[in-house]
Amino acid sequence: MEYRDILECLKSSLALRYGDKKTYQKKVADVLGLTIPTIRRRLTGKNLFTLEEISVISEELNIPVDEFFYSCRHSMKQPLEFVQYDFTFYDSASYEIFDQTVKMFSFAAQSDNSKLYISTNTFPDVLNPTFEWLTRFAGLQWLFFTKGSGALKPLSEIPLTPQLLQRLDRYLLAVRAIKKSVCLVSTKIVENYLTDIRQFYILGYLNKEEVLHLISDIEGALKLFDKVCTDGCLENGKEMEIYCTDSFFSSDMSIVESDRLSFGMLRPNSFNPVLTKSKDVCQTMTRWFKMWKRPSTLISQSGTHIRRQFMETQYQALDACKEYFGI
């Protein structure tokens, strides 16, 4: 791996976090105690950063040092970052981590060739406005799997603070700004939701009134999904292709490709993705996506007949759930 590759990765990481050159040059100058002209010469490659200086930049500006070495193609190990924040306890560090994810999407979306690939067993979040009860349910699941049943609260008490809702809105705007999205969904998206809801109801973590709220949100999300399938684009006009498959994905996956930044995300839960900016890993994830997509069926725009069958399957699952709960 050559020094110029490390330098390009360093500048990319700084630009992602601080935007324009003047801002990140001053940040680096401050943490290293050097003048801006000196830092400018370092960043253009006229003079070299020492390994110690790169280490200080990583530590003081909270940039994983692995980011500076992503272009190494001969290592069997690839860097991954677990984006860990607690949505029930938002301190400044949690805000910063969440906002960093939003910045990544916004930065990538500035490219005219930006693409987003999504594979998911449920509704892709790029489609959804913030459905309050489904968002609360994602929070309830997160609490259960992260902190255990003793941390659970009634669904109506799952905290959706104004700060969290504002950040979710900014996240959706950033994701929707990607020029083109290609989405691969399970043919059982509604059934997968309802299976989890029934399980939590049987365990006593949901009551019937809360189930009614969740079913209402699912119906709203399904109508929105049908509209985007029919139009072949999001409400803001950005192109979207949607395919359905019988495959079950072990984890939801998103890959962003652009001239500015590429990254991939695996989602073991709704709030804490595993993130990589490694080009090799992103290319591998894209190959996975395309292999899953190959036997799938287009249901947006031209796939009218298949789309009708797909939607009928979703509404049949909803009807069966309503019958189960006596609705």
JSON list of N, CA, C and O in Angstrom, two decimals, residues 18 22-39 49 53 56-57 60-61:
[
{"chain": "A", "resi": 18, "resn": "TYR", "atom": "N", "xyz": [-16.22, 16.93, 7.68]},
{"chain": "A", "resi": 18, "resn": "TYR", "atom": "CA", "xyz": [-16.15, 18.38, 7.85]},
{"chain": "A", "resi": 18, "resn": "TYR", "atom": "C", "xyz": [-16.43, 19.17, 6.57]},
{"chain": "A", "resi": 18, "resn": "TYR", "atom": "O", "xyz": [-16.41, 20.40, 6.59]},
{"chain": "A", "resi": 22, "resn": "LYS", "atom": "N", "xyz": [-11.16, 24.09, 3.87]},
{"chain": "A", "resi": 22, "resn": "LYS", "atom": "CA", "xyz": [-10.73, 25.05, 4.89]},
{"chain": "A", "resi": 22, "resn": "LYS", "atom": "C", "xyz": [-11.07, 24.57, 6.29]},
{"chain": "A", "resi": 22, "resn": "LYS", "atom": "O", "xyz": [-10.29, 24.71, 7.23]},
{"chain": "A", "resi": 23, "resn": "THR", "atom": "N", "xyz": [-12.27, 23.98, 6.42]},
{"chain": "A", "resi": 23, "resn": "THR", "atom": "CA", "xyz": [-12.71, 23.51, 7.74]},
{"chain": "A", "resi": 23, "resn": "THR", "atom": "C", "xyz": [-11.83, 22.37, 8.23]},
{"chain": "A", "resi": 23, "resn": "THR", "atom": "O", "xyz": [-11.33, 22.39, 9.36]},
{"chain": "A", "resi": 24, "resn": "TYR", "atom": "N", "xyz": [-11.62, 21.35, 7.37]},
{"chain": "A", "resi": 24, "resn": "TYR", "atom": "CA", "xyz": [-10.86, 20.21, 7.89]},
{"chain": "A", "resi": 24, "resn": "TYR", "atom": "C", "xyz": [-9.36, 20.51, 7.98]},
{"chain": "A", "resi": 24, "resn": "TYR", "atom": "O", "xyz": [-8.65, 19.92, 8.80]},
{"chain": "A", "resi": 25, "resn": "GLN", "atom": "N", "xyz": [-8.85, 21.44, 7.17]},
{"chain": "A", "resi": 25, "resn": "GLN", "atom": "CA", "xyz": [-7.45, 21.84, 7.33]},
{"chain": "A", "resi": 25, "resn": "GLN", "atom": "C", "xyz": [-7.23, 22.48, 8.69]},
{"chain": "A", "resi": 25, "resn": "GLN", "atom": "O", "xyz": [-6.23, 22.20, 9.37]},
{"chain": "A", "resi": 26, "resn": "LYS", "atom": "N", "xyz": [-8.19, 23.32, 9.11]},
{"chain": "A", "resi": 26, "resn": "LYS", "atom": "CA", "xyz": [-8.06, 23.96, 10.42]},
{"chain": "A", "resi": 26, "resn": "LYS", "atom": "C", "xyz": [-8.18, 22.94, 11.55]},
{"chain": "A", "resi": 26, "resn": "LYS", "atom": "O", "xyz": [-7.45, 23.01, 12.55]},
{"chain": "A", "resi": 27, "resn": "LYS", "atom": "N", "xyz": [-9.08, 21.95, 11.39]},
{"chain": "A", "resi": 27, "resn": "LYS", "atom": "CA", "xyz": [-9.23, 20.91, 12.40]},
{"chain": "A", "resi": 27, "resn": "LYS", "atom": "C", "xyz": [-7.92, 20.15, 12.58]},
{"chain": "A", "resi": 27, "resn": "LYS", "atom": "O", "xyz": [-7.47, 19.91, 13.71]},
{"chain": "A", "resi": 28, "resn": "VAL", "atom": "N", "xyz": [-7.31, 19.76, 11.48]},
{"chain": "A", "resi": 28, "resn": "VAL", "atom": "CA", "xyz": [-6.06, 19.00, 11.55]},
{"chain": "A", "resi": 28, "resn": "VAL", "atom": "C", "xyz": [-4.94, 19.86, 12.13]},
{"chain": "A", "resi": 28, "resn": "VAL", "atom": "O", "xyz": [-4.14, 19.39, 12.94]},
{"chain": "A", "resi": 29, "resn": "ALA", "atom": "N", "xyz": [-4.90, 21.13, 11.71]},
{"chain": "A", "resi": 29, "resn": "ALA", "atom": "CA", "xyz": [-3.88, 22.04, 12.24]},
{"chain": "A", "resi": 29, "resn": "ALA", "atom": "C", "xyz": [-4.01, 22.19, 13.75]},
{"chain": "A", "resi": 29, "resn": "ALA", "atom": "O", "xyz": [-3.01, 22.18, 14.49]},
{"chain": "A", "resi": 30, "resn": "ASP", "atom": "N", "xyz": [-5.25, 22.30, 14.23]},
{"chain": "A", "resi": 30, "resn": "ASP", "atom": "CA", "xyz": [-5.48, 22.47, 15.67]},
{"chain": "A", "resi": 30, "resn": "ASP", "atom": "C", "xyz": [-5.02, 21.24, 16.46]},
{"chain": "A", "resi": 30, "resn": "ASP", "atom": "O", "xyz": [-4.37, 21.37, 17.51]},
{"chain": "A", "resi": 31, "resn": "VAL", "atom": "N", "xyz": [-5.38, 20.02, 15.98]},
{"chain": "A", "resi": 31, "resn": "VAL", "atom": "CA", "xyz": [-5.04, 18.82, 16.76]},
{"chain": "A", "resi": 31, "resn": "VAL", "atom": "C", "xyz": [-3.55, 18.50, 16.72]},
{"chain": "A", "resi": 31, "resn": "VAL", "atom": "O", "xyz": [-3.01, 17.91, 17.66]},
{"chain": "A", "resi": 32, "resn": "LEU", "atom": "N", "xyz": [-2.87, 18.93, 15.64]},
{"chain": "A", "resi": 32, "resn": "LEU", "atom": "CA", "xyz": [-1.44, 18.67, 15.55]},
{"chain": "A", "resi": 32, "resn": "LEU", "atom": "C", "xyz": [-0.59, 19.83, 16.04]},
{"chain": "A", "resi": 32, "resn": "LEU", "atom": "O", "xyz": [0.64, 19.70, 16.17]},
{"chain": "A", "resi": 33, "resn": "GLY", "atom": "N", "xyz": [-1.23, 20.99, 16.29]},
{"chain": "A", "resi": 33, "resn": "GLY", "atom": "CA", "xyz": [-0.48, 22.16, 16.75]},
{"chain": "A", "resi": 33, "resn": "GLY", "atom": "C", "xyz": [0.43, 22.72, 15.68]},
{"chain": "A", "resi": 33, "resn": "GLY", "atom": "O", "xyz": [1.51, 23.24, 15.97]},
{"chain": "A", "resi": 34, "resn": "LEU", "atom": "N", "xyz": [-0.01, 22.64, 14.42]},
{"chain": "A", "resi": 34, "resn": "LEU", "atom": "CA", "xyz": [0.77, 23.15, 13.29]},
{"chain": "A", "resi": 34, "resn": "LEU", "atom": "C", "xyz": [0.01, 24.26, 12.58]},
{"chain": "A", "resi": 34, "resn": "LEU", "atom": "O", "xyz": [-1.19, 24.45, 12.82]},
{"chain": "A", "resi": 35, "resn": "THR", "atom": "N", "xyz": [0.68, 24.98, 11.72]},
{"chain": "A", "resi": 35, "resn": "THR", "atom": "CA", "xyz": [0.02, 26.05, 10.97]},
{"chain": "A", "resi": 35, "resn": "THR", "atom": "C", "xyz": [-0.78, 25.46, 9.81]},
{"chain": "A", "resi": 35, "resn": "THR", "atom": "O", "xyz": [-0.50, 24.35, 9.33]},
{"chain": "A", "resi": 36, "resn": "ILE", "atom": "N", "xyz": [-1.75, 26.23, 9.36]},
{"chain": "A", "resi": 36, "resn": "ILE", "atom": "CA", "xyz": [-2.58, 25.77, 8.23]},
{"chain": "A", "resi": 36, "resn": "ILE", "atom": "C", "xyz": [-1.75, 25.60, 6.95]},
{"chain": "A", "resi": 36, "resn": "ILE", "atom": "O", "xyz": [-1.92, 24.61, 6.24]},
{"chain": "A", "resi": 37, "resn": "PRO", "atom": "N", "xyz": [-0.82, 26.52, 6.63]},
{"chain": "A", "resi": 37, "resn": "PRO", "atom": "CA", "xyz": [0.02, 26.28, 5.44]},
{"chain": "A", "resi": 37, "resn": "PRO", "atom": "C", "xyz": [0.81, 24.98, 5.53]},
{"chain": "A", "resi": 37, "resn": "PRO", "atom": "O", "xyz": [0.98, 24.27, 4.53]},
{"chain": "A", "resi": 38, "resn": "THR", "atom": "N", "xyz": [1.29, 24.64, 6.74]},
{"chain": "A", "resi": 38, "resn": "THR", "atom": "CA", "xyz": [2.02, 23.38, 6.92]},
{"chain": "A", "resi": 38, "resn": "THR", "atom": "C", "xyz": [1.11, 22.19, 6.64]},
{"chain": "A", "resi": 38, "resn": "THR", "atom": "O", "xyz": [1.49, 21.23, 5.96]},
{"chain": "A", "resi": 39, "resn": "ILE", "atom": "N", "xyz": [-0.11, 22.25, 7.17]},
{"chain": "A", "resi": 39, "resn": "ILE", "atom": "CA", "xyz": [-1.07, 21.16, 6.96]},
{"chain": "A", "resi": 39, "resn": "ILE", "atom": "C", "xyz": [-1.46, 21.08, 5.49]},
{"chain": "A", "resi": 39, "resn": "ILE", "atom": "O", "xyz": [-1.61, 19.98, 4.94]},
{"chain": "A", "resi": 49, "resn": "PHE", "atom": "N", "xyz": [2.89, 13.24, 6.27]},
{"chain": "A", "resi": 49, "resn": "PHE", "atom": "CA", "xyz": [2.48, 13.03, 7.66]},
{"chain": "A", "resi": 49, "resn": "PHE", "atom": "C", "xyz": [3.31, 11.88, 8.23]},
{"chain": "A", "resi": 49, "resn": "PHE", "atom": "O", "xyz": [3.60, 10.90, 7.52]},
{"chain": "A", "resi": 53, "resn": "GLU", "atom": "N", "xyz": [1.52, 11.32, 13.64]},
{"chain": "A", "resi": 53, "resn": "GLU", "atom": "CA", "xyz": [0.55, 12.37, 13.34]},
{"chain": "A", "resi": 53, "resn": "GLU", "atom": "C", "xyz": [-0.77, 11.78, 12.85]},
{"chain": "A", "resi": 53, "resn": "GLU", "atom": "O", "xyz": [-1.85, 12.25, 13.23]},
{"chain": "A", "resi": 56, "resn": "VAL", "atom": "N", "xyz": [-2.59, 10.58, 15.85]},
{"chain": "A", "resi": 56, "resn": "VAL", "atom": "CA", "xyz": [-3.20, 11.69, 16.61]},
{"chain": "A", "resi": 56, "resn": "VAL", "atom": "C", "xyz": [-4.47, 12.17, 15.92]},
{"chain": "A", "resi": 56, "resn": "VAL", "atom": "O", "xyz": [-5.50, 12.41, 16.57]},
{"chain": "A", "resi": 57, "resn": "ILE", "atom": "N", "xyz": [-4.44, 12.31, 14.60]},
{"chain": "A", "resi": 57, "resn": "ILE", "atom": "CA", "xyz": [-5.64, 12.73, 13.85]},
{"chain": "A", "resi": 57, "resn": "ILE", "atom": "C", "xyz": [-6.78, 11.75, 14.09]},
{"chain": "A", "resi": 57, "resn": "ILE", "atom": "O", "xyz": [-7.93, 12.13, 14.33]},
{"chain": "A", "resi": 60, "resn": "GLU", "atom": "N", "xyz": [-7.92, 12.14, 17.97]},
{"chain": "A", "resi": 60, "resn": "GLU", "atom": "CA", "xyz": [-8.50, 13.42, 18.36]},
{"chain": "A", "resi": 60, "resn": "GLU", "atom": "C", "xyz": [-9.78, 13.75, 17.57]},
{"chain": "A", "resi": 60, "resn": "GLU", "atom": "O", "xyz": [-10.68, 14.40, 18.08]},
{"chain": "A", "resi": 61, "resn": "LEU", "atom": "N", "xyz": [-9.83, 13.30, 16.31]},
{"chain": "A", "resi": 61, "resn": "LEU", "atom": "CA", "xyz": [-11.01, 13.60, 15.48]},
{"chain": "A", "resi": 61, "resn": "LEU", "atom": "C", "xyz": [-11.97, 12.42, 15.40]},
{"chain": "A", "resi": 61, "resn": "LEU", "atom": "O", "xyz": [-12.92, 12.44, 14.63]}
]
